[in-house]
GROMACS .gro file of C-alpha atoms in nm:
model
  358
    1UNK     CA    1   0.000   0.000   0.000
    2UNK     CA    2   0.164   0.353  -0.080
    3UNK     CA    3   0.183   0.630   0.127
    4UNK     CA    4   0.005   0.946   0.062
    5UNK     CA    5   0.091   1.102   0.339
    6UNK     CA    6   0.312   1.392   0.195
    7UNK     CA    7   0.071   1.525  -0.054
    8UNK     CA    8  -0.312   1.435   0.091
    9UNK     CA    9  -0.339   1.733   0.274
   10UNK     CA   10  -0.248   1.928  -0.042
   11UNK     CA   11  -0.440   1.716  -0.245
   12UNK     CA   12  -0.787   1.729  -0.095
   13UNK     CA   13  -0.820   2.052  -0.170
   14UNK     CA   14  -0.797   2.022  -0.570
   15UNK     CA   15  -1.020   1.881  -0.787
   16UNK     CA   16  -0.979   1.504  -0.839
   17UNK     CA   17  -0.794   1.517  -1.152
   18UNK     CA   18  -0.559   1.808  -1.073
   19UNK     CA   19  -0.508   1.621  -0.764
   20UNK     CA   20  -0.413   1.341  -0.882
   21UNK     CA   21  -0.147   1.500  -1.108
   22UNK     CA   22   0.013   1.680  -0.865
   23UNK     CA   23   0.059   1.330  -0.726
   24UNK     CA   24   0.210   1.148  -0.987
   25UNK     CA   25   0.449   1.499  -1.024
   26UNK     CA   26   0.563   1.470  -0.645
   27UNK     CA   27   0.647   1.103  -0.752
   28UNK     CA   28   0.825   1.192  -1.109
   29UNK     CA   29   1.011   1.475  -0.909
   30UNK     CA   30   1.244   1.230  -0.729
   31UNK     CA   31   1.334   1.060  -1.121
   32UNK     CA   32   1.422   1.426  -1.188
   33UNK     CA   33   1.090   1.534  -1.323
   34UNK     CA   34   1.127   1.951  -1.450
   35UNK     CA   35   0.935   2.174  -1.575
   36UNK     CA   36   1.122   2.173  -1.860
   37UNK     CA   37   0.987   1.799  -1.937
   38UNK     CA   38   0.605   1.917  -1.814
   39UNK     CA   39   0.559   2.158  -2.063
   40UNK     CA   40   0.634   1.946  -2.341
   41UNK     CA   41   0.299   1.778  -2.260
   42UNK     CA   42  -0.057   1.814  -2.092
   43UNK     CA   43  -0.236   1.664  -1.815
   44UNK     CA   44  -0.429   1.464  -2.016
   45UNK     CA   45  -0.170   1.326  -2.233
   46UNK     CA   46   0.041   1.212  -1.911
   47UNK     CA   47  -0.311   1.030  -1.808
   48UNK     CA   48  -0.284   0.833  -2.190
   49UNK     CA   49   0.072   0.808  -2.194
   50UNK     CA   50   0.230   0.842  -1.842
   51UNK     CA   51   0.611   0.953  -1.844
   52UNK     CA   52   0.928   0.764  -1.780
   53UNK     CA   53   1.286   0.822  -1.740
   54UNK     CA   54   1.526   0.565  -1.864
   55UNK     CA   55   1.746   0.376  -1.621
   56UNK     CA   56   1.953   0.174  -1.791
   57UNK     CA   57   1.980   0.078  -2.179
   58UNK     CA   58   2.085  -0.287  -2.295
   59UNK     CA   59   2.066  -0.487  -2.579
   60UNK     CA   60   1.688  -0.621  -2.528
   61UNK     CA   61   1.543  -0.284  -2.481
   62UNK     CA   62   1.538  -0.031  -2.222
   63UNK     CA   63   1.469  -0.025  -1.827
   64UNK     CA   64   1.248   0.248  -1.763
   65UNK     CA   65   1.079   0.381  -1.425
   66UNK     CA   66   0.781   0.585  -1.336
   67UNK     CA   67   0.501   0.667  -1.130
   68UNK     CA   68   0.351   0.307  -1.111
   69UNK     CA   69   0.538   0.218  -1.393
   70UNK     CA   70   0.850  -0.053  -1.378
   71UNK     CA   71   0.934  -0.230  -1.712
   72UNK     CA   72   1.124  -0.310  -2.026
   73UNK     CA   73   1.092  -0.165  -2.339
   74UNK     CA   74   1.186  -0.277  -2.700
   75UNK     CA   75   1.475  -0.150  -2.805
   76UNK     CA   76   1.266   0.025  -3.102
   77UNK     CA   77   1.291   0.271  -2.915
   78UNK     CA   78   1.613   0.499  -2.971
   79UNK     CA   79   1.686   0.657  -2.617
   80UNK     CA   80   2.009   0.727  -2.411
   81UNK     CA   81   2.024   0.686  -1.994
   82UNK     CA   82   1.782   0.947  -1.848
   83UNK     CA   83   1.570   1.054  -2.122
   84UNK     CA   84   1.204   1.063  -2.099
   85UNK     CA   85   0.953   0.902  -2.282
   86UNK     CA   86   0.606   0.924  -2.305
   87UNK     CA   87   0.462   0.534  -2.250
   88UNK     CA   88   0.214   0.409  -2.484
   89UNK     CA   89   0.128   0.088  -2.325
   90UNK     CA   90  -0.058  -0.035  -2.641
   91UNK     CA   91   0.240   0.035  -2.902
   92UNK     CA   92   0.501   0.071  -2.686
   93UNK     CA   93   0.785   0.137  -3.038
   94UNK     CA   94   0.561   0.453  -3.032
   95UNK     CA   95   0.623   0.609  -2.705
   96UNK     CA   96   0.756   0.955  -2.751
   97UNK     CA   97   1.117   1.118  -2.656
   98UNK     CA   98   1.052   1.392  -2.489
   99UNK     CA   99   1.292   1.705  -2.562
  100UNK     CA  100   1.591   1.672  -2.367
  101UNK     CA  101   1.719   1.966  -2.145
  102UNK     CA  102   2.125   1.857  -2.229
  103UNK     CA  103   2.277   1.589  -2.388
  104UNK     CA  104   2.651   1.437  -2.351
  105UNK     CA  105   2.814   1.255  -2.575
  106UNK     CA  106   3.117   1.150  -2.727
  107UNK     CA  107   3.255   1.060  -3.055
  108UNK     CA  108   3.270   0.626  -3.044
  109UNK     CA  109   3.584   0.465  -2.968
  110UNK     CA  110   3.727   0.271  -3.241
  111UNK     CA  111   3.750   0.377  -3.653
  112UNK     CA  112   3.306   0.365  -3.671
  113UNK     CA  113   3.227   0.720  -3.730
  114UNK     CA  114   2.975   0.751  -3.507
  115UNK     CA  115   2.854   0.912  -3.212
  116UNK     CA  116   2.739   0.738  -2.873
  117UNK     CA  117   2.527   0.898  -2.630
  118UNK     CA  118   2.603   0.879  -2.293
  119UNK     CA  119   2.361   1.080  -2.104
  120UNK     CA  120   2.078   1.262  -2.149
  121UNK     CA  121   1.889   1.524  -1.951
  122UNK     CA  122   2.187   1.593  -1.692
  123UNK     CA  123   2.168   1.913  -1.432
  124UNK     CA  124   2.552   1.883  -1.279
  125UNK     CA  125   2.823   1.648  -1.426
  126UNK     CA  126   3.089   1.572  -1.121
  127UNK     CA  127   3.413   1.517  -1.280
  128UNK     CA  128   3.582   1.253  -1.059
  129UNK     CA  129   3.955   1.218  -1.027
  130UNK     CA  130   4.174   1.071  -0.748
  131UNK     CA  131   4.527   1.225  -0.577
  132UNK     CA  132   4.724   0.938  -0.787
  133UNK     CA  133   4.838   0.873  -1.090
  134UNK     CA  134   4.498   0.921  -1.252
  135UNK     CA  135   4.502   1.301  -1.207
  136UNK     CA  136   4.529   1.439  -1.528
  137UNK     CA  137   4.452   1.807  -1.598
  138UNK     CA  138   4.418   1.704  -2.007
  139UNK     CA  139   4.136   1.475  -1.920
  140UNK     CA  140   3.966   1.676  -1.690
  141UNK     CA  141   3.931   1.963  -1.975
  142UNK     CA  142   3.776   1.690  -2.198
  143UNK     CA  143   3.499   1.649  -1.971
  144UNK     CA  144   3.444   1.994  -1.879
  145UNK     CA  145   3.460   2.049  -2.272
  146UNK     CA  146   3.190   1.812  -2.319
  147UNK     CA  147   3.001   1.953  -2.010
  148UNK     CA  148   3.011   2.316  -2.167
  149UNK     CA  149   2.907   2.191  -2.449
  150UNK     CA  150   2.576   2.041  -2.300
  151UNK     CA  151   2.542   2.294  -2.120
  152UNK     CA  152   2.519   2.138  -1.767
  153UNK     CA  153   2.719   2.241  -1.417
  154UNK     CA  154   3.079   2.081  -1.407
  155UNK     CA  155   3.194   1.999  -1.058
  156UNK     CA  156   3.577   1.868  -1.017
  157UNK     CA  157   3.564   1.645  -0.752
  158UNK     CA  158   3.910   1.473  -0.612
  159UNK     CA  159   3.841   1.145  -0.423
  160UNK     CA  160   4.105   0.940  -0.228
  161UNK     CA  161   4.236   1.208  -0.022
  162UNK     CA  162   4.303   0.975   0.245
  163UNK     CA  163   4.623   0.896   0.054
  164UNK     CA  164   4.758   1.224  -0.035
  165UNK     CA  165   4.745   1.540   0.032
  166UNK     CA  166   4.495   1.705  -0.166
  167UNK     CA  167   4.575   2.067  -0.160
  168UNK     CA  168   4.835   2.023  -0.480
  169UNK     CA  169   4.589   1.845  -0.650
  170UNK     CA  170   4.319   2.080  -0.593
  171UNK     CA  171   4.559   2.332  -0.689
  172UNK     CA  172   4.577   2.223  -1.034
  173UNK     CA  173   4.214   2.159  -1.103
  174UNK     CA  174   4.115   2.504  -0.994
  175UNK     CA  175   4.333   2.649  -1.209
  176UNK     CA  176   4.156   2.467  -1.552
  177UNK     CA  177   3.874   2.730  -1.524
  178UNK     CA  178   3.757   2.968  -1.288
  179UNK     CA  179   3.390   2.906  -1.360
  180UNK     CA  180   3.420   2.512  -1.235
  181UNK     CA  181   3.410   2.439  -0.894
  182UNK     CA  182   3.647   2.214  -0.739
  183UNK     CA  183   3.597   2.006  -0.376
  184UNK     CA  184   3.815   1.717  -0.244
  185UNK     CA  185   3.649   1.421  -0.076
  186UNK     CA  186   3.718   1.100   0.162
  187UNK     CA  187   3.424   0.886   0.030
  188UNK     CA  188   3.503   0.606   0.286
  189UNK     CA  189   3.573   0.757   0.563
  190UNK     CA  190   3.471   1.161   0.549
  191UNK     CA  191   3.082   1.290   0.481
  192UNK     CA  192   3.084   1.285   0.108
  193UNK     CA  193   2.685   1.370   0.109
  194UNK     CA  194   2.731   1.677   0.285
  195UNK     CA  195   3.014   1.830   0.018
  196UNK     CA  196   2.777   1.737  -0.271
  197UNK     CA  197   2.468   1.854  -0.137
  198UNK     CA  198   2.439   2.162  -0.281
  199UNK     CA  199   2.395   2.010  -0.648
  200UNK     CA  200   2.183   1.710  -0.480
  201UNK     CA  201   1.879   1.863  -0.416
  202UNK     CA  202   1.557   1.670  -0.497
  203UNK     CA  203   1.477   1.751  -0.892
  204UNK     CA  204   1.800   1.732  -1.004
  205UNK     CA  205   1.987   1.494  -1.197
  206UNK     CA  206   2.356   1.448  -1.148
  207UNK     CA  207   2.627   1.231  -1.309
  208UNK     CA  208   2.959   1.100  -1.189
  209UNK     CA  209   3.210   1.075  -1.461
  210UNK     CA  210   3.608   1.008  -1.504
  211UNK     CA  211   3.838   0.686  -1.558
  212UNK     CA  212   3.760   0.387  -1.346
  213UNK     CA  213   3.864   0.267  -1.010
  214UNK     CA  214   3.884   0.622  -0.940
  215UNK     CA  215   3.578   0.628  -0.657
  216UNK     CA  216   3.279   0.718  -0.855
  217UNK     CA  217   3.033   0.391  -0.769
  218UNK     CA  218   3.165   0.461  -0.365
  219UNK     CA  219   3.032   0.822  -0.429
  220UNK     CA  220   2.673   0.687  -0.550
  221UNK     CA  221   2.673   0.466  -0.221
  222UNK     CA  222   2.768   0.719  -0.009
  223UNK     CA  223   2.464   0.947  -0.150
  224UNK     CA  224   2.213   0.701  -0.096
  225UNK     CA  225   2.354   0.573   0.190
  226UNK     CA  226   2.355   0.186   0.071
  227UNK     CA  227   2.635  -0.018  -0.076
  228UNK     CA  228   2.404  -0.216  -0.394
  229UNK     CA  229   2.721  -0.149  -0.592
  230UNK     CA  230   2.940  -0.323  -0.522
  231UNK     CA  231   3.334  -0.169  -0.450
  232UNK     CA  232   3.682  -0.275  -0.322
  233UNK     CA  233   3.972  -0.116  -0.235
  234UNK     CA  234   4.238   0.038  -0.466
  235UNK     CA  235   4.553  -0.184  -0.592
  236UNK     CA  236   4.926  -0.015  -0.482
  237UNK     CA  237   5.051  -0.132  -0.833
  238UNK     CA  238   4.858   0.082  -1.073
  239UNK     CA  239   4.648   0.324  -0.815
  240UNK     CA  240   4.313   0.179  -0.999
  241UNK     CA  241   4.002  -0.002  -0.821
  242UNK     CA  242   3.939  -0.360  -0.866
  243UNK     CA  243   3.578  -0.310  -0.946
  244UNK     CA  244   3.453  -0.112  -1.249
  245UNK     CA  245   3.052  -0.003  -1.341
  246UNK     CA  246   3.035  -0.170  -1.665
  247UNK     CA  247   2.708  -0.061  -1.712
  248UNK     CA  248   2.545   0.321  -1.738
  249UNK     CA  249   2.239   0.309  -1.461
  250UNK     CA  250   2.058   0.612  -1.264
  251UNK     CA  251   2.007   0.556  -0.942
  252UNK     CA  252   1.746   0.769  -0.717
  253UNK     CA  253   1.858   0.895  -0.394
  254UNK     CA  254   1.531   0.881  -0.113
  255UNK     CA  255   1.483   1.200  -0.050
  256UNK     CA  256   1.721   1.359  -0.276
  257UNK     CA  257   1.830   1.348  -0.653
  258UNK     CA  258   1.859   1.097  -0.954
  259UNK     CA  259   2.247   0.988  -0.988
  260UNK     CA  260   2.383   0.823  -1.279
  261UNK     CA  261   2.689   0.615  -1.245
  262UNK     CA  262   2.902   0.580  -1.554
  263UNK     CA  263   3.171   0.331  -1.627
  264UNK     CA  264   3.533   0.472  -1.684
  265UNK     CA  265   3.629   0.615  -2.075
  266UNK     CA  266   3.919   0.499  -2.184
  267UNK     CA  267   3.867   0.689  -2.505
  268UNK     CA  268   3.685   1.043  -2.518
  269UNK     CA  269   3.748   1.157  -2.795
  270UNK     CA  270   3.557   1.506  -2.893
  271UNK     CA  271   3.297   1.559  -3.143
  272UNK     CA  272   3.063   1.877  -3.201
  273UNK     CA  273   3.200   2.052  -2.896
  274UNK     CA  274   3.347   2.376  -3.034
  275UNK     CA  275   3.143   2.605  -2.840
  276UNK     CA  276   3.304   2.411  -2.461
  277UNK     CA  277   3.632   2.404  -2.577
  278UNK     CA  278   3.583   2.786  -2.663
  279UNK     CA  279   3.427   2.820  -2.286
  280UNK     CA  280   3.694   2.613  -2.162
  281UNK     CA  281   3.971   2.855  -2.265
  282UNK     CA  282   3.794   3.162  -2.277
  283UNK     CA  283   4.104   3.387  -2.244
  284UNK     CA  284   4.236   3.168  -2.533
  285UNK     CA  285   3.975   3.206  -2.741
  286UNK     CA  286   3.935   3.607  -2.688
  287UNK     CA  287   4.284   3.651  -2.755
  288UNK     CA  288   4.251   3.418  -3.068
  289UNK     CA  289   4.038   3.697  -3.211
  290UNK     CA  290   4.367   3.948  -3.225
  291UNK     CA  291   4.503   3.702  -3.487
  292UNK     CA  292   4.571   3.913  -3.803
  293UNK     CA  293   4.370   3.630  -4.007
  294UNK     CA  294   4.066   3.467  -3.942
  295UNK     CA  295   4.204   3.150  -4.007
  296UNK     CA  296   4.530   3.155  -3.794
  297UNK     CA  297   4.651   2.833  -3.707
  298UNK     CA  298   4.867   3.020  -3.427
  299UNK     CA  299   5.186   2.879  -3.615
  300UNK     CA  300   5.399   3.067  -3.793
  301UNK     CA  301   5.158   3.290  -3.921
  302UNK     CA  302   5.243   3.677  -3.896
  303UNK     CA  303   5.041   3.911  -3.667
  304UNK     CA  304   4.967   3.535  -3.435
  305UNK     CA  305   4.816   3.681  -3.095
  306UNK     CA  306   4.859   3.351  -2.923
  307UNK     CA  307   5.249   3.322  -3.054
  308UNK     CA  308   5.311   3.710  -2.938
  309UNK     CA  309   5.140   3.587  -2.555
  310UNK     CA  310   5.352   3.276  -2.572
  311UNK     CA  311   5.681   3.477  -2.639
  312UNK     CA  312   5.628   3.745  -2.364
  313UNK     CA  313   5.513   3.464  -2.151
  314UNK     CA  314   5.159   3.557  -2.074
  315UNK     CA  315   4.996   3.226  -2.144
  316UNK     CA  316   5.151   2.865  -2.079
  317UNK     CA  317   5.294   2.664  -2.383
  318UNK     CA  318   5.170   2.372  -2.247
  319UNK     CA  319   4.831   2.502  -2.204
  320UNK     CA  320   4.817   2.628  -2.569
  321UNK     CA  321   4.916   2.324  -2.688
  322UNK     CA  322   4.607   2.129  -2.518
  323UNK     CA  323   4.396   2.375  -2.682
  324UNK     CA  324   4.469   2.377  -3.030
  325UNK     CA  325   4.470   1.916  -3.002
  326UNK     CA  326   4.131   1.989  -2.884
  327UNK     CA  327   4.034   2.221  -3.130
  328UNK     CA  328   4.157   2.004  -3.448
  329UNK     CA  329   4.002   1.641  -3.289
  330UNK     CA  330   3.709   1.873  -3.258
  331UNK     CA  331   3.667   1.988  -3.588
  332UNK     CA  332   3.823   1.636  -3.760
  333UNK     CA  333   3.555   1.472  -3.557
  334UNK     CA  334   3.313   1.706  -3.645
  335UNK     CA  335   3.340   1.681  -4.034
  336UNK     CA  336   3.399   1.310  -4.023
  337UNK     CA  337   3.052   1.268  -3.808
  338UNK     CA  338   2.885   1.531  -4.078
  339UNK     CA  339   3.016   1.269  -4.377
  340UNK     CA  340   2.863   0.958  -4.180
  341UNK     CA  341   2.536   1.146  -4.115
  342UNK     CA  342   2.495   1.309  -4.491
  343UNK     CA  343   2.564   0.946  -4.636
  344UNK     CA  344   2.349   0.787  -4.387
  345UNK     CA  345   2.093   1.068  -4.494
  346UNK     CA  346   2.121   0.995  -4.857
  347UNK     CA  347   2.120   0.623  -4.839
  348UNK     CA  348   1.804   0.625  -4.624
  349UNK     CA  349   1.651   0.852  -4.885
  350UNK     CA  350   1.762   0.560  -5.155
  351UNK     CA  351   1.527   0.328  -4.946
  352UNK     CA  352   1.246   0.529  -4.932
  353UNK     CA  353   1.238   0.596  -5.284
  354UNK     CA  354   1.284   0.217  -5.383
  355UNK     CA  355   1.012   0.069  -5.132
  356UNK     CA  356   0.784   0.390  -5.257
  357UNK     CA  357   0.888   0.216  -5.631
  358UNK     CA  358   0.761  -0.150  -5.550
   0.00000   0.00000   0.00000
C-alpha cells in the first residue's frame, strides 16, 4: 500500500484530476521530473501516456521507471540513460522522446564514425579524479569540454584524499577554469553527502564521470547511503580499483536526486563541442580573435596573438598546446561525423524511394 501522506493534505483541496497529477508529479520529481519535461505535454496526455525516465539501456530494450510504472521496453525505441519518454502501453515502439534539457556525448571509440550517447537530460556532471596517478589536468578539460558543451554544471571532484594530500591536487584543477568548482572528498571515511549537497537537491539529476577505479560507484553509495554497488579497495601497483561499473544506470537517492553512475572512458574523444572548448579557454579564445587572419593556425603565421602571448610569456605553452589538439580532434571529428550522417541521410533517402517504387 503507498503512502500518501506527503501530498493528501495538499491534495484534498484540488479537484480530483488536478489532484491526482500533482501526485504522480511529487512522484516523477524524485526521477528528476522539470518543468522543462512538463511543458512538453498536458495533463491529459500524461493520463494516456504516463512519463518515464530511462534507467539503464541494454541490448533487449530499455529499463524504464515511473510513477507506477516498472518495465522493459523494445529497443525500437532509440533513447540514451535518463531521457524521458512518453509510455504508450498499447504500441510501446511509439512512445515519444521527450525534448531533452542537455545531452553528452562523445565521438565512439574505435574507426566507426559515429557518435554514442552517454547521457541525457543531466543538471551537474561531477568530474571525478583521485590524488594518484589518474590526475590528469588534459582529461579533466575533456569532460568539462563536453560539459560546456551540454550545457550542464561541471563539478571537479578529487576522491582518495586519504592517501595524499589534496591541496596540490586541488591546486591544479582550480586552475583549468575559474567558472568550475572544485571540492576534495574522503568517500570512505569523510561525509561525502554533505560536500555534494548543494547540487543534490531533490529535482535534479547528477552524473559522476572520469576513468575507473577512481571512486565514482563509492560516491553513488555514499549518496544514498547503501552499498548495492558493489566496491573494493584500490591496488598499490597501478592506483586503480578492482571493481569497475560496466554498465550506465541512474540511481534515485530517497529523498534527494537521480544519480547516474558511468563506467570509466578509456577513449573520449571530442565531437561537435566547439562552443566548450571555446568556454573552456575563454582567455584563449578572446585573444585568438587578435590574430591578423581569421584563419590563424597560431603557427607561424604573422600578426599570431597567441604566438606574441607565448613569447612574452603571458599564457603557458603547455596550455596552448592542449587547446589547439582539442580544437583540431574537434573539428576532424566534427566533419567526419557530418560525412557519416549526410551518407546515412542519402542512403536512407535511396530506401524510401525504392520501397515507394515497389
Amino acid at each position: 500500500m503507498k503512502d500518501n501522506s506527503m501530498t493528501r493534505d495538499y491534495s484534498q483541496f484540488l479537484p480530483p484530476v488536478e489532484a491526482q497529477h500533482s501526485t504522480a508529479v511529487a512522484r516523477l520529481t524524485s526521477l528528476g521530473w522539470q518543468p522543462f519535461f512538463a511543458q512538453q505535454t498536458s495533463i491529459d496526455e500524461l493520463t494516456s501516456t504516463p512519463p518515464a525516465r530511462v534507467v539503464t539501456v541494454h541490448r533487449s530494450g530499455l529499463h524504464v521507471l515511473g510513477e507506477d510504472m516498472d518495465v522493459h521496453l523494445p529497443p525500437s525505441v532509440e533513447a540514451t540513460v535518463g531521457d524521458w519518454l512518453l509510455i504508450d502501453a498499447d504500441h510501446p515502439h511509439k512512445s515519444r522522446l521527450l525534448d531533452r534539457k542537455s545531452l553528452i556525448k562523445r565521438r565512439a571509440p574505435g574507426h566507426d564514425r559515429s557518435e554514442q550517447l552517454i547521457a541525457a537530460n543531466i543538471d551537474t556532471a561531477f568530474i571525478t579524479t583521485s590524488c594518484n596517478s589518474d590526475f590528469n589536468v588534459a582529461r579533466l578539460e575533456r569532460y568539462i569540454a563536453l560539459a560546456f558543451e551540454a550545457e550542464v554544471t561541471p563539478v571537479i571532484v578529487i576522491t582518495k584524499s586519504d592517501l595524499a594530500d589534496p591541496a596540490p591536487y586541488v591546486e591544479k584543477a582550480s586552475a583549468i577554469s575559474a567558472a568550475v568548482q572544485v571540492i576534495a572528498v574522503d568517500a570512505k571515511s569523510g561525509n561525502p553527502r554533505d560536500r555534494l549537497a548543494p547540487w543534490c537537491k531533490p529535482g535534479q539529476t547528477v552524473a559522476f564521470l572520469g576513468s575507473s577505479g577512481v571512486g565514482k560507484s563509492t560516491l553513488v553509495n555514499a549518496l544514498s547511503g547503501h552499498t548495492e554497488i558493489a566496491t573494493q579497495s584500490i591496488r598499490e601497483d597501478d592506483a586503480k580499483g578492482r571493481h569497475t561499473t560496466t554498465r550506465r544506470a541512474l540511481f534515485v537517492i530517497p529523498g534527494g536526486c537521480a544519480v547516474l553512475d558511468t563506467p570509466g572512458m578509456r577513449e573520449l574523444q571530442l565531437s561537435d563541442v566547439a562552443d566548450g572548448v571555446a568556454e573552456l579557454f575563454e582567455d584563449l579564445t578572446e585573444l585568438s580573435h587578435r590574430c591578423k587572419f581569421n584563419d590563424c593556425a597560431h603557427d607561424t603565421e604573422p600578426g599570431c596573438a597567441i604566438k606574441k602571448a607565448l613569447e612574452t610569456g603571458d599564457v603557458d605553452l603547455a596550455r596552448v598546446t592542449r587547446w589547439k589538439k582539442l580544437m583540431a580532434e574537434d573539428a576532424y571529428n566534427s566533419a567526419s561525423l557530418a560525412e557519416r550522417r549526410a551518407k546515412d541521410k542519402a542512403f536512407g533517402k535511396m530506401v524510401r524511394e525504392i520501397t515507394k517504387g515497389k
